[in-house]
Coordinates of C-alpha atoms and ligand atoms in Angstrom, one line a residue:
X264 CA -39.1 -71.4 39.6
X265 CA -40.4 -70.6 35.8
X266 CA -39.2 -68.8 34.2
X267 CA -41.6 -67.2 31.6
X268 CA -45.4 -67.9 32.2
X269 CA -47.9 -68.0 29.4
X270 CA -51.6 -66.9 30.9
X271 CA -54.6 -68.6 28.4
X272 CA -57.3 -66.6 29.0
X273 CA -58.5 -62.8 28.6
X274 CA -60.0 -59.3 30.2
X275 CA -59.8 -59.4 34.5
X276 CA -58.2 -62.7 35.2
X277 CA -55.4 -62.5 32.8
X278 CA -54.3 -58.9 34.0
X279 CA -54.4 -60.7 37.6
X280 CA -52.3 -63.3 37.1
X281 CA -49.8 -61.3 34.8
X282 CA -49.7 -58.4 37.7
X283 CA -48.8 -61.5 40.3
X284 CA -46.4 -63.1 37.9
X285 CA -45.0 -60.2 37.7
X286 CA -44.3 -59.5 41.3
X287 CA -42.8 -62.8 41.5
X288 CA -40.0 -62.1 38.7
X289 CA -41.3 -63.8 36.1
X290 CA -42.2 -63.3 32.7
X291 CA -45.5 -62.8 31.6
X292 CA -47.0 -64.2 27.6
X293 CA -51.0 -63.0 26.9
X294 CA -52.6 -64.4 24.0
X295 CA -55.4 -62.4 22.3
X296 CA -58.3 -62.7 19.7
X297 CA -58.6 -60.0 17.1
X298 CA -60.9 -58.3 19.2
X299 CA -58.6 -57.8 21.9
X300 CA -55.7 -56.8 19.9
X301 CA -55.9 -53.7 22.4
X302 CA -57.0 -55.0 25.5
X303 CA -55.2 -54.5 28.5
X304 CA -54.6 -57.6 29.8
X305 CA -52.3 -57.7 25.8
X306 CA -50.4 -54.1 27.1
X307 CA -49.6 -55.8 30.4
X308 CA -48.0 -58.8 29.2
X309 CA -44.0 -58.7 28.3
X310 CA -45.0 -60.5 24.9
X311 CA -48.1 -60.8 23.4
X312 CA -49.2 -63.7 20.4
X313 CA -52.5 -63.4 18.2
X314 CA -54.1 -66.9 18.1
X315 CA -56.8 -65.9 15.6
X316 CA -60.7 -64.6 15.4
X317 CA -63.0 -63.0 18.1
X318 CA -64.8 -66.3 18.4
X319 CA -63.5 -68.7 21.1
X320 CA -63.8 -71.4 19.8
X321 CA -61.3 -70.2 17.2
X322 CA -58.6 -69.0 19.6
X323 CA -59.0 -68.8 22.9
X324 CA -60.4 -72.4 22.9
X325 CA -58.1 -73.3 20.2
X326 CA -55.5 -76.0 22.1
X327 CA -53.1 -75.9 19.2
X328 CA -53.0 -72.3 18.7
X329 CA -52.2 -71.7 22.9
X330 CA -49.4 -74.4 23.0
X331 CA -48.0 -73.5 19.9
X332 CA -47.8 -69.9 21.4
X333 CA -46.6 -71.0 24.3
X334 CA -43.8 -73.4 22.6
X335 CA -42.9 -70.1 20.2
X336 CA -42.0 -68.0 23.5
X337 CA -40.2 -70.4 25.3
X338 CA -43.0 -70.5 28.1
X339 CA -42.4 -72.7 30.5
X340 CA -45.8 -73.5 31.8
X341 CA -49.8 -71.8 31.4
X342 CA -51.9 -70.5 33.4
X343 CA -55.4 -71.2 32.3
X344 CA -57.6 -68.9 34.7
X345 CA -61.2 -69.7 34.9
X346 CA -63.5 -70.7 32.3
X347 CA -62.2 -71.3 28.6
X348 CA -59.5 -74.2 28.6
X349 CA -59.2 -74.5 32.8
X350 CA -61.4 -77.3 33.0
X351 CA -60.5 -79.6 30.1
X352 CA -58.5 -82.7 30.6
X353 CA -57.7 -83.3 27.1
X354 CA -55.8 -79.5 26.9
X355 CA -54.0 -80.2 30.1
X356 CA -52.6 -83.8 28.5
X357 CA -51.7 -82.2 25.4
X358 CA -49.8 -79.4 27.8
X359 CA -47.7 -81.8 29.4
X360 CA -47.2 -83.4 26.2
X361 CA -45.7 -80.5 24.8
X362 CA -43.4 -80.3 27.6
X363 CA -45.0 -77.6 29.4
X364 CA -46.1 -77.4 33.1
X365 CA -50.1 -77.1 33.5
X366 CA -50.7 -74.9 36.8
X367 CA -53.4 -76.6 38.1
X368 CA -54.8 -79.7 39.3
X369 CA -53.6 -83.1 37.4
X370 CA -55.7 -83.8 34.4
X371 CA -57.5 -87.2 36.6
X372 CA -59.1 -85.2 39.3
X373 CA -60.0 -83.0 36.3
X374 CA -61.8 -85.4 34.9
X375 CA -63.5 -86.5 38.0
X376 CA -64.7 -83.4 39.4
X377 CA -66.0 -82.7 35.4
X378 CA -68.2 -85.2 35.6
X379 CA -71.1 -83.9 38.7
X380 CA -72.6 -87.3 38.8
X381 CA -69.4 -89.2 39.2
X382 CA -68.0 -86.5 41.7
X383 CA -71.1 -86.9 44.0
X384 CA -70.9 -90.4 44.3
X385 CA -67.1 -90.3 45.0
X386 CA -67.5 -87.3 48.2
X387 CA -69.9 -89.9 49.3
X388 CA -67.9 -92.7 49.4
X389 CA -65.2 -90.0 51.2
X390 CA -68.2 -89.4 53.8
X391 CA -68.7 -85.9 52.0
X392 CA -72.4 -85.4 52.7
X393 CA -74.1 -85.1 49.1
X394 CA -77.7 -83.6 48.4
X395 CA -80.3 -86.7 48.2
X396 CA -80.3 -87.5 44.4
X397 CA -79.9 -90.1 42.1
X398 CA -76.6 -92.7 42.1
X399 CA -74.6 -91.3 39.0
X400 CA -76.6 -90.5 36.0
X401 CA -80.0 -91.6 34.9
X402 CA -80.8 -93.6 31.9
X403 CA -84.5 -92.3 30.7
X404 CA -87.6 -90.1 31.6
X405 CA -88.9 -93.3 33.1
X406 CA -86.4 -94.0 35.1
X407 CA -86.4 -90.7 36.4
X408 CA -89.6 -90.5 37.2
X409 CA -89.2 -93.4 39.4
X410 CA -86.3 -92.1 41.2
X411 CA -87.7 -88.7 41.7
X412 CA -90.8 -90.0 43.6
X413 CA -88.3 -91.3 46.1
X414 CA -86.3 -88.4 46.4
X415 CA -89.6 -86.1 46.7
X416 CA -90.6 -83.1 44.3
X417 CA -89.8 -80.4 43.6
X418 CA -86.3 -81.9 41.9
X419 CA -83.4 -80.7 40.2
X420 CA -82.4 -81.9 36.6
X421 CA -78.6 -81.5 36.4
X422 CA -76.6 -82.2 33.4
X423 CA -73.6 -84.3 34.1
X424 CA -71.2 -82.6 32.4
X425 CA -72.9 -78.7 33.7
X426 CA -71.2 -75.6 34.7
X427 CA -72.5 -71.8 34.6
X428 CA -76.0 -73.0 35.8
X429 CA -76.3 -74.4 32.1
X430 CA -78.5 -77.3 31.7
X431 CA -80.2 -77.0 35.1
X432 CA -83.8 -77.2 35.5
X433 CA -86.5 -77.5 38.0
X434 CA -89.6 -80.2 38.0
X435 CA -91.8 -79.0 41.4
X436 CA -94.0 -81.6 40.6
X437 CA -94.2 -84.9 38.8
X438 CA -95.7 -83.4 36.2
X439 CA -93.4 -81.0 35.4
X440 CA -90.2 -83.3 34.9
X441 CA -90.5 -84.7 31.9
X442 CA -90.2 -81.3 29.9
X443 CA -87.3 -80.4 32.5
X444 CA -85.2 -83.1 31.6
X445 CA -85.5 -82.5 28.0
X446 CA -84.6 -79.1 28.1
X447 CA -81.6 -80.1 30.1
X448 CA -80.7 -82.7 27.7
X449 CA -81.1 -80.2 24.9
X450 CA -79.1 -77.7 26.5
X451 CA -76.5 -79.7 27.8
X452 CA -76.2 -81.3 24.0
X453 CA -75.8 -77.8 22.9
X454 CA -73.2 -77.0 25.2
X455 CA -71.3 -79.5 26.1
X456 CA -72.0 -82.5 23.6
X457 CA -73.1 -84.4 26.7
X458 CA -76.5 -85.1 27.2
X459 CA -76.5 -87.0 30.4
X460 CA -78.0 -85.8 33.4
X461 CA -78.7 -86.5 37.2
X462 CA -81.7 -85.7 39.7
X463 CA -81.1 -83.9 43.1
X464 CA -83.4 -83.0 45.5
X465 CA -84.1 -79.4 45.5
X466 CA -82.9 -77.5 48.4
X467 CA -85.6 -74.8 49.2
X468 CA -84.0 -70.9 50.0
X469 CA -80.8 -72.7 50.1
X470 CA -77.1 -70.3 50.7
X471 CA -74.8 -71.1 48.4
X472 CA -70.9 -71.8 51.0
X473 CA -68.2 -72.8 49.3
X474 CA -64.5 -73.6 50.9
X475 CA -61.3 -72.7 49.1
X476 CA -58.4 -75.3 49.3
X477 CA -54.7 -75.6 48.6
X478 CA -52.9 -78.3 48.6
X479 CA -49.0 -79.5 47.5
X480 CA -47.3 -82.4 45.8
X481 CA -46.2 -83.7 49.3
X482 CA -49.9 -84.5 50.4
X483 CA -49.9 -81.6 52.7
X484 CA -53.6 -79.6 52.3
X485 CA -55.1 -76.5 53.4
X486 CA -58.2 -74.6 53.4
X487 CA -58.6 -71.0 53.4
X488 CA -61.7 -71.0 55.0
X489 CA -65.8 -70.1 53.2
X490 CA -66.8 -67.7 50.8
X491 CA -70.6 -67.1 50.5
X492 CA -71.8 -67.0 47.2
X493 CA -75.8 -66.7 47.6
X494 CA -76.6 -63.4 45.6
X495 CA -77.2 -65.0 42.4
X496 CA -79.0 -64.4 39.5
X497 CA -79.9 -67.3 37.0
X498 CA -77.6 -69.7 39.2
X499 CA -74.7 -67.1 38.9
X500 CA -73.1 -65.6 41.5
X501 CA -73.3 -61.3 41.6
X502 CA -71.9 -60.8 45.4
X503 CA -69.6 -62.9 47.3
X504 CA -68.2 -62.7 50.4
X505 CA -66.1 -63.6 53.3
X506 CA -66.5 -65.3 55.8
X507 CA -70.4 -66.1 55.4
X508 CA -72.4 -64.1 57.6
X509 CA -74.3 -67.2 57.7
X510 CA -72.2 -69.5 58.6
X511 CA -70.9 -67.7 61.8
X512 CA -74.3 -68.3 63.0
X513 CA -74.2 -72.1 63.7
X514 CA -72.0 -73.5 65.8
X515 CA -68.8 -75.7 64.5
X516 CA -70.5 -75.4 60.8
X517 CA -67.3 -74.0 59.7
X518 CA -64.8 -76.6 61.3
X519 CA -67.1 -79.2 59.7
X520 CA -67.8 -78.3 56.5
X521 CA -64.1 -77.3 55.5
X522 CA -62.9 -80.9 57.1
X523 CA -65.8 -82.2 54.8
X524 CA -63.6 -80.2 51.9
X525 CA -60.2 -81.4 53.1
X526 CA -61.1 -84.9 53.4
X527 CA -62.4 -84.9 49.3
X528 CA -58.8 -83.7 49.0
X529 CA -57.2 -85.9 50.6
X530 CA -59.5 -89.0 49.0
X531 CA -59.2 -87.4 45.7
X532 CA -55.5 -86.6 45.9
X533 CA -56.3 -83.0 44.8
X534 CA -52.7 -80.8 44.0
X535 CA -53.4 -77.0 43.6
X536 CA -56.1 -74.8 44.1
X537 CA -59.7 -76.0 44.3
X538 CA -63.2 -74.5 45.3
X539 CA -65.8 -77.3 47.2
X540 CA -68.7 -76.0 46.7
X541 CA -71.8 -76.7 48.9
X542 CA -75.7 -75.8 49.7
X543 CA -76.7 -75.1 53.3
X544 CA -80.1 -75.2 54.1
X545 CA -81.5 -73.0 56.3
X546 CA -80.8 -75.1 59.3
X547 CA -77.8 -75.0 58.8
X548 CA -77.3 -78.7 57.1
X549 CA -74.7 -78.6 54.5
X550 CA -74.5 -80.9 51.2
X551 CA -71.7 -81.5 48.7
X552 CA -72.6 -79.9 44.9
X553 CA -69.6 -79.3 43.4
X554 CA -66.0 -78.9 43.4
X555 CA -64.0 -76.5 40.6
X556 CA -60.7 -77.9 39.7
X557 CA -59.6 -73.9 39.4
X558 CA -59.3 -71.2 40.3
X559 CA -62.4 -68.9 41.0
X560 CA -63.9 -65.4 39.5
X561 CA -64.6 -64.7 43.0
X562 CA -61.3 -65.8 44.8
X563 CA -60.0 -62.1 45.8
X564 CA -62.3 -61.9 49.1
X565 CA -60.4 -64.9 50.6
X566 CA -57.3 -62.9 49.5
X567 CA -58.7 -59.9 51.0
X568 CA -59.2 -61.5 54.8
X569 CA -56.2 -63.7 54.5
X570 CA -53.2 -61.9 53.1
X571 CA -52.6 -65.0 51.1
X572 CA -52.1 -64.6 46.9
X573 CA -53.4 -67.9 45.8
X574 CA -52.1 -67.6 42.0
X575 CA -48.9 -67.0 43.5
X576 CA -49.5 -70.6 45.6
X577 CA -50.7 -72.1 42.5
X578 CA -47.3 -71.2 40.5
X579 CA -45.6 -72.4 43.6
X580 CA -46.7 -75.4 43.7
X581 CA -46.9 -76.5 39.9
X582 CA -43.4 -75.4 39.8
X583 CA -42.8 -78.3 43.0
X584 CA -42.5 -76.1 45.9
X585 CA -44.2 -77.2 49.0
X586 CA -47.0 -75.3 51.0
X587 CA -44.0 -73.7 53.8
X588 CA -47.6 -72.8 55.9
X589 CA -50.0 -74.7 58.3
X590 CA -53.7 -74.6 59.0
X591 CA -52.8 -72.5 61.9
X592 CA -50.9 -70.0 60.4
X593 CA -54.5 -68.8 58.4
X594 CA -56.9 -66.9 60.0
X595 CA -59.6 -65.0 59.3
X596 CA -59.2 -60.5 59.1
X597 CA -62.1 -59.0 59.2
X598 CA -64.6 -59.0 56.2
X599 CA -64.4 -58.8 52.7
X600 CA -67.0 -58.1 49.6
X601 CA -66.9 -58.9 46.2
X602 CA -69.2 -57.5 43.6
X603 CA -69.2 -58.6 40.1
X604 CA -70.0 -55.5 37.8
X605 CA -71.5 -56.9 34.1
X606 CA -71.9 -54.8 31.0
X607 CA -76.1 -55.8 31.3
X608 CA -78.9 -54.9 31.7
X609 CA -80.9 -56.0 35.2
X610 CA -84.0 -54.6 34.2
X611 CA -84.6 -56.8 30.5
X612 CA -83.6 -59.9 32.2
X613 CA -80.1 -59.5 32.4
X614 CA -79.5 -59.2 29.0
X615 CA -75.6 -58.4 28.3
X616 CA -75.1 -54.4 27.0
X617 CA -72.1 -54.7 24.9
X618 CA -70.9 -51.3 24.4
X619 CA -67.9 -48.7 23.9
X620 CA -66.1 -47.5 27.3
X621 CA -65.8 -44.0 26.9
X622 CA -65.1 -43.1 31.0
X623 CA -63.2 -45.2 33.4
X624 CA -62.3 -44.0 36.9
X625 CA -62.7 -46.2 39.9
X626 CA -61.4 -45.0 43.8
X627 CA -58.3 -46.6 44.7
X628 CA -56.9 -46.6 48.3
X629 CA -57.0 -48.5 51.7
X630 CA -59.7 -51.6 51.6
X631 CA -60.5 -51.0 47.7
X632 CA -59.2 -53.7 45.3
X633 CA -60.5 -53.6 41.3
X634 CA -60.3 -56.2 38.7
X635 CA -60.5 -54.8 35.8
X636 CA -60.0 -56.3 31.8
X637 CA -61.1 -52.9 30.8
X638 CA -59.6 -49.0 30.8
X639 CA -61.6 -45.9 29.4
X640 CA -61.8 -46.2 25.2
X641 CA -61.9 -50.1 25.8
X642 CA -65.4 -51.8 23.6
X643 CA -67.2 -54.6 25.5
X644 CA -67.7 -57.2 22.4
X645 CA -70.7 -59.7 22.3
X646 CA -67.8 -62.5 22.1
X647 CA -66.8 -62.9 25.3
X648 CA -68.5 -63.2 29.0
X649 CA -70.1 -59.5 30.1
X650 CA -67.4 -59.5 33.2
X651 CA -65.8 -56.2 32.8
X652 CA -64.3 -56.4 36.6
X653 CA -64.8 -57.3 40.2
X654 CA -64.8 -54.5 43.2
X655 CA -63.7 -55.6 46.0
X656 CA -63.7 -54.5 49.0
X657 CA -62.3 -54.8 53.0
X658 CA -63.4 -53.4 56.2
X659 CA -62.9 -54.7 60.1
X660 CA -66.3 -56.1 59.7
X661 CA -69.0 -56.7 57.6
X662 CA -71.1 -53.4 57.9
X663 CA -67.0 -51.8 57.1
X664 CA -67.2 -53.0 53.9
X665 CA -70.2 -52.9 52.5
X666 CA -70.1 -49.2 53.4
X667 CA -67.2 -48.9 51.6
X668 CA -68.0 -50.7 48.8
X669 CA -70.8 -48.4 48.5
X670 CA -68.9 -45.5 48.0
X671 CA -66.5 -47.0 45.6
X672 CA -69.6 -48.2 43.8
X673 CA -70.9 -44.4 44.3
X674 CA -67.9 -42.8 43.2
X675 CA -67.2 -44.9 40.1
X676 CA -67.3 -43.5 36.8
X677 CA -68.1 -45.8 34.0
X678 CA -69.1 -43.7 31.0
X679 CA -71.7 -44.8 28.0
X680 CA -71.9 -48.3 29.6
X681 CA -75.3 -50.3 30.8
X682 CA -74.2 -52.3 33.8
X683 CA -75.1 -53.8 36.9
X684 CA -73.7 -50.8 39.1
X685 CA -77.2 -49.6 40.2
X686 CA -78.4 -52.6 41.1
X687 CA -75.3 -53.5 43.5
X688 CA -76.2 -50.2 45.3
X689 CA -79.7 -51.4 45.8
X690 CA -78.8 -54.3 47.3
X691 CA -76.0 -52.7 49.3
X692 CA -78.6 -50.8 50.9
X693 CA -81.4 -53.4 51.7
X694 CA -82.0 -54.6 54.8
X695 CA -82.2 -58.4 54.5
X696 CA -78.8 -57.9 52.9
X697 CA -77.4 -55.7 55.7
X698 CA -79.2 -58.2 58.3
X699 CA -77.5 -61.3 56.4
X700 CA -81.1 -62.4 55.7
X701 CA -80.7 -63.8 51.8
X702 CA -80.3 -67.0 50.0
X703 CA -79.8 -68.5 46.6
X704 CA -83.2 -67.1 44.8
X705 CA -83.7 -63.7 47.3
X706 CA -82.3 -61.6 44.6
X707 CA -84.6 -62.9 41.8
X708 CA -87.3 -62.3 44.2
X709 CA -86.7 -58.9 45.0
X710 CA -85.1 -57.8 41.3
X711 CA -88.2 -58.9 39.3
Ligands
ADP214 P1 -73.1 -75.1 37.9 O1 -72.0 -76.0 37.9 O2 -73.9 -75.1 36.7 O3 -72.7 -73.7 38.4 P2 -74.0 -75.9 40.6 O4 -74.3 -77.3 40.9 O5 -72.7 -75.3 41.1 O6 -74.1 -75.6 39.0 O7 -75.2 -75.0 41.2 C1 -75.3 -73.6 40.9 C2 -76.3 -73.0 41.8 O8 -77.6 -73.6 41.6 C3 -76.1 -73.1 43.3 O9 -75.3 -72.1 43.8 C4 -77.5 -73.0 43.8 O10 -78.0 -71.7 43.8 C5 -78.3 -73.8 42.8 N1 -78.5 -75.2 43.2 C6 -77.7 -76.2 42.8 N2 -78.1 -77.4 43.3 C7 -79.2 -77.1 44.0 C8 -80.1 -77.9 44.8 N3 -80.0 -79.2 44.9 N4 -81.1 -77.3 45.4 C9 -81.3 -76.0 45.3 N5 -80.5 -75.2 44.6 C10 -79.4 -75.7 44.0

């Protein structure tokens, strides 16, 4: 097993992996910004190494400045978390390079998943139903047009290379897609220096299902059944759960779509953890969007109904060790609830509030799990992502724990701050959401 672990990313997720690496024995590196010279997730650490300005792209995203860290503390492999560096072949290589052990996926798959266009065509060829779209990118406007009047308006313009709903624009009519697909293209150009982009049929009130998988270096693979992910806002996720209330409601949908995500491990020789992400329509017909070659912001609710750590697995297995369970050791415990509290404002868009913590004071006990990259006197910076920490919560069913998510959300006390808190409770307490009765754009629709 490691011996010392350096974690390459900030706020929530560091803190998490640190407080598991901890529990396992081993020793713990954070790497900070100047603007997080204080943060917690830089207190929790054993050792903690400044790898330069606020901006990301001058150290958190800085490849040279993490190794080096990591080679200056005798670390003997990084954690990358989600977002920042976890996605990006090129880091991995230049990990292993170094001598250090990536945890995560092998930089190949990386690069396969990376690339939306390229992954949908290879779940097809695995027999991984994908949503009816183009075959791999598309050249021109032209072309598109062509290919969109076969697939049928309205259509999705997705950029290749997309992630965080960037780049991703709707044409309801033909009409319409020419300006979509230049905005995509300017916004994927912006944001990822990748302007090519795909078509995909638009899946109308769609839920958002998504299947976390494990799997070793032996070949051996696992999934850890859904998490549903449909309370977005601007293609982001603001509640998930587990299992999907949804879901449940169709026969053998579950046994089907997490073979569907087992067998793109298996034909993609996938190691460590992985999220397959999918769209169900409301019939209950399931297709292929996605998969994240990490871990994800919202993995705790699987935690929460399986008993499982999965950063612990991932250390496991990039250290070697095989997965010692099987399929049938997992099932599911009753029901669990994330909700992602953001220093923003739902009213003015959802516009991020950066601001100075001045009162921090959450409930803690049976069922209640928090997240948290901030403490009372923390300041939320306009650098970084508005996350300030995930609630989650447990209850024998669903109704358990959204009640008691309610009252944690009730009873917590985050001074001076503009977040998301109010609206959670609102949608806590509406009856579509009680009743199970959402889908990918009900909270737009309701939170105008
Ligand atoms: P990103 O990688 O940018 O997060 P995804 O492909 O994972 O993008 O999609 C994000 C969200 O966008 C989904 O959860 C869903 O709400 C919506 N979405 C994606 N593809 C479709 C589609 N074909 N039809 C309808 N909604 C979609």
């Amino acid at each position: 097993m490691f011996d010392k672990i350096l974690i390459a990313n900030r706020g929530e997720i560091a803190a998490r992996i640190i407080g598991t690496a901890k529990a396992m024995g081993i020793k713990t590196v954070a790497v900070y910004s100047e603007a997080d010279a204080e943060a917690p997730h830089v207190t929790a650490a054993d050792e903690a190494v400044a790898i330069g300005p606020a901006h990301v792209t001058k150290s958190y995203l800085d490849q040279e400045a993490v190794i080096q860290a990591a080679l200056d503390t005798g670390a003997d492999a990084i954690h990358p978390g989600y977002g920042l560096l976890s996605e990006n072949p090129s880091f991995v290589r230049a990990v292993e390079k170094a001598g250090i052990v990536f945890i995560g996926p092998r930089p190949e798959v990386m690069e396969l998943m990376g690339d939306k266009a390229r992954a949908r065509a290879f779940a097809e060829e695995a027999g991984v139903p994908v949503v009816p779209g183009s075959d791999g990118p598309v050249a021109d406007a032209e072309q598109a047009q062509q290919l969109a009047e076969n697939i049928g308006f309205p259509v999705l313009v997705k950029a290749s290379a997309g992630g965080g709903g960037i780049g991703m624009n709707l044409a309801k009519t033909p009409k319409k897609l020419e300006k979509a697909i230049k905005k995509s293209i300017r916004r994927a150009e912006s944001a990822f220096g990748d302007p090519s982009f795909y078509l995909e049929k638009y899946i109308e009130n769609p839920r958002h299902v998504e299947i976390q998988v494990l799997a070793d270096n032996d070949g051996h693979a696992l999934h850890f059944f859904e998490r549903e992910c449909s309370v977005q806002r601007r293609h982001q996720k603001v509640i998930e759960e587990a299992p999907s209330p949804f879901v449940a409601g169709f026969d053998g949908l579950r046994d089907r779509m997490t073979e569907a995500a087992l067998a793109l491990v298996r034909a993609s020789e996938y190691t460590n953890a992985g999220t397959v992400e999918f769209i169900v329509s409301p019939n209950g017909e399931f297709y292929f969007i996605e998969m994240n070659t990490r871990l994800q912001v919202e993995h705790p609710v699987t935690e929460m109904i399986t008993g499982h750590d999965l950063v612990e697995w991932q250390i496991r297995i990039a250290a070697g060790e095989s997965l010692t369970i099987e399929q049938s050791d997992l099932t599911i415990d009753g029901h669990s609830l994330e909700c992602r509290i953001y220093a923003e404002n739902p009213a003015k868009r959802f516009m991020p509030a950066p601001g100075d913590i001045t009162d921090w004071n959450h409930p803690t006990g049976d069922g209640i799990r928090v997240d948290s990259g901030v403490t009372a006197n923390s300041k939320v910076t306009p650098y970084y992502d508005p996350l300030i920490a995930k609630v989650i919560t447990h209850g024998s069913d669903r109704t358990a724990a959204i009640d008691r998510m309610k009252q944690t959300l009730t009873d917590f006390q985050i001074g001076e701050l503009t977040t998301n808190v109010p609206m959670h409770l609102t949608i806590l307490d509406h009856q579509d959401f009680r009743d199970g009765q959402f889908h990918t754009s009900w909270l737009e629709a309701e939170y105008k």
